[in-house]
PDB file of C-alpha atoms in Angstrom:
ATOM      1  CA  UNK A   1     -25.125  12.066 -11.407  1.00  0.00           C
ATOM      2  CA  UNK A   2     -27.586   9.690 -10.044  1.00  0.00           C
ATOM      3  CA  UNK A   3     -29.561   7.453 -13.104  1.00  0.00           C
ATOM      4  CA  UNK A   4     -32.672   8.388 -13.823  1.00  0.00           C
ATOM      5  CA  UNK A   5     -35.450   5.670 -13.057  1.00  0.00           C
ATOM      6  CA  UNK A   6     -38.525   6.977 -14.873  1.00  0.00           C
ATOM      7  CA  UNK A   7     -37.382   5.802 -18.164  1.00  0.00           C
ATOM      8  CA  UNK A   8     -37.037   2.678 -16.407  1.00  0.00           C
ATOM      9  CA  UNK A   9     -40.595   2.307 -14.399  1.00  0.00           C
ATOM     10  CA  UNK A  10     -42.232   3.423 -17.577  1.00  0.00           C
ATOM     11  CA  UNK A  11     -40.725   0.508 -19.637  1.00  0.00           C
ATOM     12  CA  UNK A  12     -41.552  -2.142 -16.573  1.00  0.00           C
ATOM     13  CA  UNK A  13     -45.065  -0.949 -16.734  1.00  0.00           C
ATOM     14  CA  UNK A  14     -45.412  -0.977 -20.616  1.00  0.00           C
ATOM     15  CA  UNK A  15     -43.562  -4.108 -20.466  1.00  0.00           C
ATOM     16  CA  UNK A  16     -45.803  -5.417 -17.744  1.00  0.00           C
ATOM     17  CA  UNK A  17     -48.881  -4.568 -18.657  1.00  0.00           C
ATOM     18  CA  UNK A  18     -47.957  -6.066 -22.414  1.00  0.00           C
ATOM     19  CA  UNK A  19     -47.064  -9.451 -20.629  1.00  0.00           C
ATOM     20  CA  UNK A  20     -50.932  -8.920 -18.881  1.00  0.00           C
ATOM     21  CA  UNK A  21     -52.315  -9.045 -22.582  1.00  0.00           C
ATOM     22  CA  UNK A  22     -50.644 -12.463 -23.036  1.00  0.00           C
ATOM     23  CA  UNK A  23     -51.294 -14.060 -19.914  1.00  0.00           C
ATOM     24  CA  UNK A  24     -55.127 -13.255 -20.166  1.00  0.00           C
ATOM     25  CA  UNK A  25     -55.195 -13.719 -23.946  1.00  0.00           C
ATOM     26  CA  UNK A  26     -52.983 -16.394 -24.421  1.00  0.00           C
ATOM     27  CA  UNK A  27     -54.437 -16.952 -27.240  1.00  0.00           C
ATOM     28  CA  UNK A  28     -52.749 -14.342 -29.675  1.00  0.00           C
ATOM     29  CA  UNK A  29     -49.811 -16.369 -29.369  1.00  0.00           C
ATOM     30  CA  UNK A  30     -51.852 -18.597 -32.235  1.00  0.00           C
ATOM     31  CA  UNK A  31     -50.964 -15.879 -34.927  1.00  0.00           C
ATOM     32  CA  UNK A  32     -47.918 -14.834 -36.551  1.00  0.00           C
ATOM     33  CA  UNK A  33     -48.328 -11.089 -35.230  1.00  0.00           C
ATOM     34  CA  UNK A  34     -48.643 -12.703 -31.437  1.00  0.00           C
ATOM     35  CA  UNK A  35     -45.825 -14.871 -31.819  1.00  0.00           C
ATOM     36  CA  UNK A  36     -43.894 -12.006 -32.541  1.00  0.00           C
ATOM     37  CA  UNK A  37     -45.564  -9.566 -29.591  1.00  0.00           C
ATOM     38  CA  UNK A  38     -44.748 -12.817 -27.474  1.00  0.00           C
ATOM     39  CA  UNK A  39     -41.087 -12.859 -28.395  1.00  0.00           C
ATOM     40  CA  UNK A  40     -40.828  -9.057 -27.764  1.00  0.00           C
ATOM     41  CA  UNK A  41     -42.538  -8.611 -24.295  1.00  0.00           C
ATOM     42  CA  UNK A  42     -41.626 -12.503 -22.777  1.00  0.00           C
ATOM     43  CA  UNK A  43     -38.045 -12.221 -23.693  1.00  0.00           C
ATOM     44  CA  UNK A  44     -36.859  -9.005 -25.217  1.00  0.00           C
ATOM     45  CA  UNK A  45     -38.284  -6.330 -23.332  1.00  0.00           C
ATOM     46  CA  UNK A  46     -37.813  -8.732 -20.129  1.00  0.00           C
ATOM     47  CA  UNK A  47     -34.108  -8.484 -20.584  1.00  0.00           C
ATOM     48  CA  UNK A  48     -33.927  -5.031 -21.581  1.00  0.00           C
ATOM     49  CA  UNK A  49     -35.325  -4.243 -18.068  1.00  0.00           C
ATOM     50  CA  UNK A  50     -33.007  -6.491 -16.137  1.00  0.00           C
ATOM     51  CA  UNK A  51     -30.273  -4.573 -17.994  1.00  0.00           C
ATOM     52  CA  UNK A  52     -31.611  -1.621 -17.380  1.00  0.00           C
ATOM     53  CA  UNK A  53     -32.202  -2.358 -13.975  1.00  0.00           C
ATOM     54  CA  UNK A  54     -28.693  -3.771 -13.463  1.00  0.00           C
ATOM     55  CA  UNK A  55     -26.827  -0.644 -14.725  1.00  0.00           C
ATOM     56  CA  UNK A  56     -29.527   1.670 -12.592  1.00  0.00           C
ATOM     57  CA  UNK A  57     -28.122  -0.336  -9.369  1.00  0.00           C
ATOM     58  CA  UNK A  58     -24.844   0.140 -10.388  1.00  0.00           C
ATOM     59  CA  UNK A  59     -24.971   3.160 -10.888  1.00  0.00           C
ATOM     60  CA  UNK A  60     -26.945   4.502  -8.014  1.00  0.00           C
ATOM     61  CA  UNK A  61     -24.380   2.100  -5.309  1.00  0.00           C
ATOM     62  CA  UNK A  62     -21.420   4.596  -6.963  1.00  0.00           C
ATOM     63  CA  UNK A  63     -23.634   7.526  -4.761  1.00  0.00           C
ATOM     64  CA  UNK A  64     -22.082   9.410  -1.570  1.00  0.00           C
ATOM     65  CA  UNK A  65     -25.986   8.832  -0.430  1.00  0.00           C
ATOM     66  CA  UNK A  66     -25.988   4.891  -1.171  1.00  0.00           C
ATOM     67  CA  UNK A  67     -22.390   4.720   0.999  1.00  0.00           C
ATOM     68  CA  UNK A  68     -24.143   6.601   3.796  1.00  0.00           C
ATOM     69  CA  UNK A  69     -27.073   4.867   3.869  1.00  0.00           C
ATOM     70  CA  UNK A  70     -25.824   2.253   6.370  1.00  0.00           C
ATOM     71  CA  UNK A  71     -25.424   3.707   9.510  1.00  0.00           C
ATOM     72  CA  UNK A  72     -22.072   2.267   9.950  1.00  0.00           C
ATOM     73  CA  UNK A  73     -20.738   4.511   7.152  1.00  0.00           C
ATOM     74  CA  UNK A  74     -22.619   7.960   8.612  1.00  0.00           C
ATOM     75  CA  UNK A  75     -19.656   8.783  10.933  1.00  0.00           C
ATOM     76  CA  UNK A  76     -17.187   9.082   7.998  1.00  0.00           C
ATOM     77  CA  UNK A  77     -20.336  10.841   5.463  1.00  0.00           C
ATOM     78  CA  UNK A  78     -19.850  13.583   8.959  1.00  0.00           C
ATOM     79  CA  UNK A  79     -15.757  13.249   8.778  1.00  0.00           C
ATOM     80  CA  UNK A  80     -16.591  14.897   4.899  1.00  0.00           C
ATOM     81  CA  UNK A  81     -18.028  17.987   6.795  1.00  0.00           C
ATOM     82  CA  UNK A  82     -14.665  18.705   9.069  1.00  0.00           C
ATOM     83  CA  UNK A  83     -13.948  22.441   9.322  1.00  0.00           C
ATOM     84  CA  UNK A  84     -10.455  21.561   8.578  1.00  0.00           C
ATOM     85  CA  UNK A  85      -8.478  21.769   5.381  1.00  0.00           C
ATOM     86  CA  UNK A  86      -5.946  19.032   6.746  1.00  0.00           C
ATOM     87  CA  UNK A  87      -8.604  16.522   7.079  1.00  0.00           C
ATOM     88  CA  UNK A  88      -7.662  14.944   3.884  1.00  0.00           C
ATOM     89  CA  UNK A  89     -11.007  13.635   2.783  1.00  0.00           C
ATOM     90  CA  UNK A  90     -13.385  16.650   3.801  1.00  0.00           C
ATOM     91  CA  UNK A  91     -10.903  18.864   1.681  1.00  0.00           C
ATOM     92  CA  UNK A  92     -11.468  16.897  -1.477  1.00  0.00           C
ATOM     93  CA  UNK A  93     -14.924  16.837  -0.709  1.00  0.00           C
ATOM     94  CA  UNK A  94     -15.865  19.957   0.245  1.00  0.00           C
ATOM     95  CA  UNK A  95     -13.977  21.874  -2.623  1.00  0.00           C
ATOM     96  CA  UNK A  96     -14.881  19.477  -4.780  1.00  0.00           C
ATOM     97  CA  UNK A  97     -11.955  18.151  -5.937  1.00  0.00           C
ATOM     98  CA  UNK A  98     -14.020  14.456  -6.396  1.00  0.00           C
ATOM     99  CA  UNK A  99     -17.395  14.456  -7.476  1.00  0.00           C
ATOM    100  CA  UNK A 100     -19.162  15.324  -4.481  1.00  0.00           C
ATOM    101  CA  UNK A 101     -21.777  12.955  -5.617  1.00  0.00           C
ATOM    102  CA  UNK A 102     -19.615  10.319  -6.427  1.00  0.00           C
ATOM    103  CA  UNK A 103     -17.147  10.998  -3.470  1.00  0.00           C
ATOM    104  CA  UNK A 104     -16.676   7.370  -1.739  1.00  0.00           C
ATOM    105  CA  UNK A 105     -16.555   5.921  -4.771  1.00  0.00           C
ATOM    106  CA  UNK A 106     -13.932   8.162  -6.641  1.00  0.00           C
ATOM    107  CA  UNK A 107     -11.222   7.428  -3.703  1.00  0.00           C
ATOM    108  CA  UNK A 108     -12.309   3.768  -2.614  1.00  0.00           C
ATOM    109  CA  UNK A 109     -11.886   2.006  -5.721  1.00  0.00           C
ATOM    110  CA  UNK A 110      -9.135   0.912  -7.108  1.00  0.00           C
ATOM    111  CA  UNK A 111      -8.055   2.373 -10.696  1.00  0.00           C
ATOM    112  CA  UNK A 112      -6.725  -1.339 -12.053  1.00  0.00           C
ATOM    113  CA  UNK A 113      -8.113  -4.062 -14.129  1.00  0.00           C
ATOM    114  CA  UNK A 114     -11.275  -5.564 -12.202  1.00  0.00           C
ATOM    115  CA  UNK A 115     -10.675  -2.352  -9.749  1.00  0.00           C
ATOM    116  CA  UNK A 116     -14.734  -1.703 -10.053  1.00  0.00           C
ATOM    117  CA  UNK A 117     -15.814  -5.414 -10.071  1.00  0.00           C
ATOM    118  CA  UNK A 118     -13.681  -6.142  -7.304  1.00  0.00           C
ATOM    119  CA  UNK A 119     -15.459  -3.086  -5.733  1.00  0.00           C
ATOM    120  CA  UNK A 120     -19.143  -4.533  -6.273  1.00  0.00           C
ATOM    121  CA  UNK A 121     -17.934  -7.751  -4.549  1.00  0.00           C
ATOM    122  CA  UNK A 122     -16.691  -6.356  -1.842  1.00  0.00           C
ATOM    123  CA  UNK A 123     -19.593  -4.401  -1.063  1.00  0.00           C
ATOM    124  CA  UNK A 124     -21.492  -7.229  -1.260  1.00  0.00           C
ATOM    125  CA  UNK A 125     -19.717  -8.293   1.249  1.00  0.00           C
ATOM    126  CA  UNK A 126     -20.320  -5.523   3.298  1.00  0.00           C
ATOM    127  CA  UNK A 127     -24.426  -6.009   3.034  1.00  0.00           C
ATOM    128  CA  UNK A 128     -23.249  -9.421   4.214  1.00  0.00           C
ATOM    129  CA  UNK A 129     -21.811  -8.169   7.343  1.00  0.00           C
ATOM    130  CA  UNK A 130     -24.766  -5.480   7.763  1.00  0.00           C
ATOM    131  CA  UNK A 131     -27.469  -7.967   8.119  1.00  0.00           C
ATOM    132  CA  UNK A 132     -26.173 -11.115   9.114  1.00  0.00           C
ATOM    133  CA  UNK A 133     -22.865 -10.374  10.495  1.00  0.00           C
ATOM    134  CA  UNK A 134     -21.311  -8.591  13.315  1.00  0.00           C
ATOM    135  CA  UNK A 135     -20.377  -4.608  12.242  1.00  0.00           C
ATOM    136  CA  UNK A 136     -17.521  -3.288  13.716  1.00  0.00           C
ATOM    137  CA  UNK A 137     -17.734  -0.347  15.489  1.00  0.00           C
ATOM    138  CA  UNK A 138     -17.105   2.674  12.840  1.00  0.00           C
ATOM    139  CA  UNK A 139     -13.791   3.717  14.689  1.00  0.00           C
ATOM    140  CA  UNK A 140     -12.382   0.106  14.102  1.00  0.00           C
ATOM    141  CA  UNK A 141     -13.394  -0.015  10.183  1.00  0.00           C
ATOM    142  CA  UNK A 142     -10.532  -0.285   7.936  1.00  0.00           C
ATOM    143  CA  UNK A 143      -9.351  -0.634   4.874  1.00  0.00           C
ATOM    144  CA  UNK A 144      -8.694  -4.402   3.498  1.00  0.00           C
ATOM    145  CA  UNK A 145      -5.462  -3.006   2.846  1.00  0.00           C
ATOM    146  CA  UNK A 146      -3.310   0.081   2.872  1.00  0.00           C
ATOM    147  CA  UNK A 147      -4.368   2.876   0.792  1.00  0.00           C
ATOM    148  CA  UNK A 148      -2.394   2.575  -2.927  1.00  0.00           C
ATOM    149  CA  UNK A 149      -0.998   5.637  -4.132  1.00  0.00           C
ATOM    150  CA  UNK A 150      -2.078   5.028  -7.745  1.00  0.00           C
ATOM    151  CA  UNK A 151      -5.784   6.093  -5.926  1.00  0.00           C
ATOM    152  CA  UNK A 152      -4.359   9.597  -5.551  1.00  0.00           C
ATOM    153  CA  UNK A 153      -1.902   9.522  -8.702  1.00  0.00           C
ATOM    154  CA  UNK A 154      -4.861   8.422 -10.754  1.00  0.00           C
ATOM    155  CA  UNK A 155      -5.435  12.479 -10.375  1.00  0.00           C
ATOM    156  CA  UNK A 156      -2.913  14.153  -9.200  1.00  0.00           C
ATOM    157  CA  UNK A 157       0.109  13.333 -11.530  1.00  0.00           C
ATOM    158  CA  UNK A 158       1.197  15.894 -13.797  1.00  0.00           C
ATOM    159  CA  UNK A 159      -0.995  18.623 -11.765  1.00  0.00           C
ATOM    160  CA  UNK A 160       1.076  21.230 -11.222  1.00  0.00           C
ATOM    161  CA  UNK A 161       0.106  21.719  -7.451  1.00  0.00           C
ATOM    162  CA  UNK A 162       1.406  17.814  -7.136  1.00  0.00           C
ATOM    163  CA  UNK A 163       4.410  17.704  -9.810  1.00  0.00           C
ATOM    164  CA  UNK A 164       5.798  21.522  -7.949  1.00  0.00           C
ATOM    165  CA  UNK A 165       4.782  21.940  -4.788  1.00  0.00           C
ATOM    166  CA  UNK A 166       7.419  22.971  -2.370  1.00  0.00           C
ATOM    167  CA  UNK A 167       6.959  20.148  -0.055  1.00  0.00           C
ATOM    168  CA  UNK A 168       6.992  17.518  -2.109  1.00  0.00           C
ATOM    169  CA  UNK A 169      10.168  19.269  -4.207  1.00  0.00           C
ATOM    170  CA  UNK A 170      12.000  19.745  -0.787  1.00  0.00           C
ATOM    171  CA  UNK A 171      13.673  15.998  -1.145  1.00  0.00           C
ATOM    172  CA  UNK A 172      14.366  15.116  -4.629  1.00  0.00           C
ATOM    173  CA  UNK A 173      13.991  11.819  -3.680  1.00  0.00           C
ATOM    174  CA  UNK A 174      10.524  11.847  -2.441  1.00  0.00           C
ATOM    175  CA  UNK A 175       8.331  12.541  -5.544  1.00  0.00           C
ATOM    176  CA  UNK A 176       9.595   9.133  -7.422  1.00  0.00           C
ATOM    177  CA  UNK A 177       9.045   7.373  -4.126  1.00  0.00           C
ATOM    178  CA  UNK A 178       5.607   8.344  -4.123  1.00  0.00           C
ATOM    179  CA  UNK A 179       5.247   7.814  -7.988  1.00  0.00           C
ATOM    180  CA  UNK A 180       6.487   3.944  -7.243  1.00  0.00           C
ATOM    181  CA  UNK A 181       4.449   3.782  -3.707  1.00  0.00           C
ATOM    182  CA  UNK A 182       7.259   3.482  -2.241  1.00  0.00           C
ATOM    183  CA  UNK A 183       6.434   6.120   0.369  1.00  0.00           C
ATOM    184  CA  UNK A 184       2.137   6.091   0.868  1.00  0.00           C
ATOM    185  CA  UNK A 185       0.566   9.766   0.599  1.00  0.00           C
ATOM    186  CA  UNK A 186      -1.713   8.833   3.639  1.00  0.00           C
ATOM    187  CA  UNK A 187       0.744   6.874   5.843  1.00  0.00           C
ATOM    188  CA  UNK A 188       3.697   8.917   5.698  1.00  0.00           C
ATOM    189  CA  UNK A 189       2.855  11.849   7.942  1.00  0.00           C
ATOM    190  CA  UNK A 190       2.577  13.945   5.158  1.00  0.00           C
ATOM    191  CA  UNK A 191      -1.199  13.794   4.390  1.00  0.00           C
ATOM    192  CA  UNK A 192      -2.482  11.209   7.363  1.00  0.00           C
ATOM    193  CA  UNK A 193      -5.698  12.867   8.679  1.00  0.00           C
ATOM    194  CA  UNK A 194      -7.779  11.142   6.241  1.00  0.00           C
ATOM    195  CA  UNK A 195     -11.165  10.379   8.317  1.00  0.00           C
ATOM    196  CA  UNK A 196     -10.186   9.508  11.826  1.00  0.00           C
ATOM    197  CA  UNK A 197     -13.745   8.906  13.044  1.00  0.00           C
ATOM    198  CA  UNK A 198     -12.954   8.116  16.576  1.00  0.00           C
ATOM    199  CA  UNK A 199     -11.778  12.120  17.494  1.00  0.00           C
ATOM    200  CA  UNK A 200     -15.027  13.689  15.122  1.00  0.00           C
ATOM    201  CA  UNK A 201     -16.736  14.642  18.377  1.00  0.00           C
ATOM    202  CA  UNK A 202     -14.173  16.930  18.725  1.00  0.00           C
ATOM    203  CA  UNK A 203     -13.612  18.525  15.460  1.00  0.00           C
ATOM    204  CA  UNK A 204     -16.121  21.952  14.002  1.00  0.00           C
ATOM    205  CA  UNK A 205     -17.906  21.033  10.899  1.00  0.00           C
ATOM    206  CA  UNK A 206     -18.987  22.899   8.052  1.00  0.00           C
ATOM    207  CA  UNK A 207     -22.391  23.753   7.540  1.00  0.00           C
ATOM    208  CA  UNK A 208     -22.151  23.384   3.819  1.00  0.00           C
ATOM    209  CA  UNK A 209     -22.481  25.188   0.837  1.00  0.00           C
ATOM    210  CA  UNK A 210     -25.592  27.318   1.284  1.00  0.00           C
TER     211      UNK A 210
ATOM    212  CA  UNK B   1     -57.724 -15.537 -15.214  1.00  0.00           C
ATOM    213  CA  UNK B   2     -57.913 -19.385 -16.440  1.00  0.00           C
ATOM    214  CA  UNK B   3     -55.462 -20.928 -17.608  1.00  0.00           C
ATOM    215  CA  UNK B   4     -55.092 -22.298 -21.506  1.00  0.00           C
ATOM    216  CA  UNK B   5     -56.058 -26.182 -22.014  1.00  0.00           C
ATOM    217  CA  UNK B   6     -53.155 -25.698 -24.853  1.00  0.00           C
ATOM    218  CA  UNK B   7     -49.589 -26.733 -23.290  1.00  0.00           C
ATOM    219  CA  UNK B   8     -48.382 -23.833 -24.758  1.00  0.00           C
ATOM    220  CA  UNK B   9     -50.210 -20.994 -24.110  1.00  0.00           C
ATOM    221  CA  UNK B  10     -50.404 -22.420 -20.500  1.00  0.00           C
ATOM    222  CA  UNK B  11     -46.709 -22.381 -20.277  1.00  0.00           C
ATOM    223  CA  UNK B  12     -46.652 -18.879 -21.616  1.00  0.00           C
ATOM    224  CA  UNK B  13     -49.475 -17.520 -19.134  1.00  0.00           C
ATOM    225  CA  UNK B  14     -46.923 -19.203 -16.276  1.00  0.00           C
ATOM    226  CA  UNK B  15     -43.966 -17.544 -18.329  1.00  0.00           C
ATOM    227  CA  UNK B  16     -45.795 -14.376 -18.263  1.00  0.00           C
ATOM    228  CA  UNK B  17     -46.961 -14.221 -14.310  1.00  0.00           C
ATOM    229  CA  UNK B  18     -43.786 -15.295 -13.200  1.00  0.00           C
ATOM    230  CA  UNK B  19     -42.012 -12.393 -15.677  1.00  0.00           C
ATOM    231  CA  UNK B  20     -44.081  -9.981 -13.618  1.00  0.00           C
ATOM    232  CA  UNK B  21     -43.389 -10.654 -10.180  1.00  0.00           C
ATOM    233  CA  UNK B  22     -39.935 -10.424 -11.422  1.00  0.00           C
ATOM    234  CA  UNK B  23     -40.839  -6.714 -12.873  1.00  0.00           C
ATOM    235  CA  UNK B  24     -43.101  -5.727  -9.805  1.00  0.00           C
ATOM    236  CA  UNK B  25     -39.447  -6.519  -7.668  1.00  0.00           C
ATOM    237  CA  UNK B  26     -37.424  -4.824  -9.720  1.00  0.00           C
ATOM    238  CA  UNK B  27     -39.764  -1.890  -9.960  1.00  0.00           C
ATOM    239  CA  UNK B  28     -40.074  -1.940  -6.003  1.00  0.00           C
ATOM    240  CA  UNK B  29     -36.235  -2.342  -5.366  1.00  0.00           C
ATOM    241  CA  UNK B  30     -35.608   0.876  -8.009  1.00  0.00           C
ATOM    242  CA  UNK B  31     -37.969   2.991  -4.962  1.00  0.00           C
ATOM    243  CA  UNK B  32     -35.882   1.268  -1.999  1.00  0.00           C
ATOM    244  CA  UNK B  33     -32.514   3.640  -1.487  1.00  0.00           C
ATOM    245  CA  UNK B  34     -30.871   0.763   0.528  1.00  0.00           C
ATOM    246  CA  UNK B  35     -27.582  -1.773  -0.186  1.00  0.00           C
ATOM    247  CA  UNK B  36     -30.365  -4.574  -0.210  1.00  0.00           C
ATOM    248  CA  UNK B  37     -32.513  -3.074  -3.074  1.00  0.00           C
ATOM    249  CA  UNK B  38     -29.605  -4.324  -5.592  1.00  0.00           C
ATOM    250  CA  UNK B  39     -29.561  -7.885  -3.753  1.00  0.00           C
ATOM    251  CA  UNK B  40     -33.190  -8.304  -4.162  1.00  0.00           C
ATOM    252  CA  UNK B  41     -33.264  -7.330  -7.524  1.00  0.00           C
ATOM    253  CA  UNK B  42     -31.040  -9.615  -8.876  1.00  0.00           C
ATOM    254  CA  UNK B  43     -31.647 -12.571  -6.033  1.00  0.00           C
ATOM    255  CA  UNK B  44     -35.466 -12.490  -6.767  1.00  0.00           C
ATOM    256  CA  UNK B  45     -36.177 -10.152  -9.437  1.00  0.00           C
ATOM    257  CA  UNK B  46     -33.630 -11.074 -11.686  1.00  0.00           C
ATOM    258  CA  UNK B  47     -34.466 -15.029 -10.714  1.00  0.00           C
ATOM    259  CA  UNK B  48     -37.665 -14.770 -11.507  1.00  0.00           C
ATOM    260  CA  UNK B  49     -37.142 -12.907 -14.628  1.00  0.00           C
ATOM    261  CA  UNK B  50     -34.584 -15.271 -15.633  1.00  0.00           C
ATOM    262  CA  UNK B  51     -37.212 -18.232 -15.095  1.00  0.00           C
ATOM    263  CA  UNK B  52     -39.663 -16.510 -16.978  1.00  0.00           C
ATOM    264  CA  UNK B  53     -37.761 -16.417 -19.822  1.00  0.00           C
ATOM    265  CA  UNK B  54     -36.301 -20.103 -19.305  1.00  0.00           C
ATOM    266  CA  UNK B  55     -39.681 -21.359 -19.672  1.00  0.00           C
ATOM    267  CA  UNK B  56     -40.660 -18.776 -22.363  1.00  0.00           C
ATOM    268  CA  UNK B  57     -37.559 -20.716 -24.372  1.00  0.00           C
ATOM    269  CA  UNK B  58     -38.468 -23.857 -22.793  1.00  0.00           C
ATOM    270  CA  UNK B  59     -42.323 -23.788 -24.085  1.00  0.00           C
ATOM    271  CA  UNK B  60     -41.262 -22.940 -27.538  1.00  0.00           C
ATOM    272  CA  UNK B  61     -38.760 -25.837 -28.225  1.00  0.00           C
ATOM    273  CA  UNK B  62     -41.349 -28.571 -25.843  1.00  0.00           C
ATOM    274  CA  UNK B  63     -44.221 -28.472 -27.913  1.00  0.00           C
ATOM    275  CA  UNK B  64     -43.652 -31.158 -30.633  1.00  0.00           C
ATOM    276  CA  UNK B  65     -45.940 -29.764 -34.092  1.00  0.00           C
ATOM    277  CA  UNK B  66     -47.569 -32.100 -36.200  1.00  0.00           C
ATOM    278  CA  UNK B  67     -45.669 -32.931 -39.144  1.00  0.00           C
ATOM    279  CA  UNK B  68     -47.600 -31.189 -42.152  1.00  0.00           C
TER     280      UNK B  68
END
């Protein structure tokens, strides 16, 4: 869900117009009651903006919408609209099997200690690349490394589609493989049509739900 | 606007400005739906902010009070 920021312009403009008092009448500070006001709306409230501020950004770069909003990312936002249930991602994103909201985020980050900082930083160096680098083409984008299963496991183990279904039953060895990532879920044949942005000219997309 | 002729409350009217040209960012960046919003915000907003409340500190511990 994205944050809600009128809670947050409402306290920068109580908080700002506060600081106005002070800067014009500096001279309530002289009193024991503006000392106080002083402390509240020069450090206090100050902070509790740049916190709140902080945790709005964060928040709001976990969006589908913030992902898409560089153009280099708007051929794989299309690649979620494939009228295709093997297409991997538009399948999870179309019957909402990840937050449709939150769908970039959900799969791209990595469920481990430091998974989401590491995610921040990395994004940071992606508006890095955006304006003062050189973006690749969106057909030559990949992953800094191969897709972990514990991404998919992080939801699918113990499902009963996952843990039963006939495929991945057929060799008893294969559902432990995929449990260790020994064998990838993406990689293996088994579920590889993921985005594949360079043949979405070709494919029928959904409309969406009306 | 004039500044104080007290140290203080002239470090606390600088305090103050520069604490809202660190708001008036963050308030604009909150409006911007772009990766670059959250740079600015914390690059300028948040450095300004963070100066404002330096010298906010800063003033309070500088000015040396009579003994009584």
């Amino acid at each position: 869900m994205a944050p809600a920021v009128l809670p947050l312009v409402s306290l920068i403009a109580v908080t700002a117009a506060l600081i106005c008092v002070l800067v014009f009448r500096p001279g309530l500070t002289a009193s024991q009651g503006g000392k106080i006001l002083a402390f509240f709306v020069l450090f206090l409230l100050p902070l509790i903006c740049l916190g709140m501020g902080t945790d709005y950004h964060i928040g709001h770069s976990e969006q589908t919408s913030f992902c898409l909003s560089c153009h280099e990312m708007q051929p794989f936002g299309r690649s979620l609209m494939v009228d295709d249930p093997g297409h991997l991602a538009a399948a999870h994103y179309q019957n909402h099997r990840v937050p449709a909201e939150m769908a970039c985020y959900t799969c791209h980050t990595n469920y481990a200690m430091f998974g989401t900082l590491r995610a921040k930083l990395q994004g940071l160096h992606h508006v890095y690349v955006h304006y003062l680098g050189t973006p690749p083409a969106p057909s030559a984008i990949r992953l800094y490394e191969p897709f972990n299963n514990r991404e998919c496991l992080h939801c699918h183990l113990g499902a009963r589609s996952f843990e039963e279904g006939a495929t991945h039953n057929a060799d008893p060895a294969l559902l432990p493989a995929v449990k260790a990532s020994k064998l990838s879920c993406v990689s293996s044949g088994c579920h590889d049509t993921v985005h594949n942005v360079g043949t979405l000219d070709k494919e029928k997309l959904w409309k969406g739900a009306p | 606007m004039s500044f104080s002729g007290n140290p203080l409350e002239r470090r606390l009217q600088f305090s103050g400005i520069l604490l809202i040209l660190g708001l008036l960012v963050e308030a604009l960046c909150l409006f911007w739906n772009q990766p670059m919003a959250f740079v600015l915000f914390l690059g300028i907003g948040g450095l300004l902010q963070g100066l404002g409340i330096l010298l906010y500190l800063f003033s309070l511990v500088s000015i040396r009070q009579p003994h009584r």
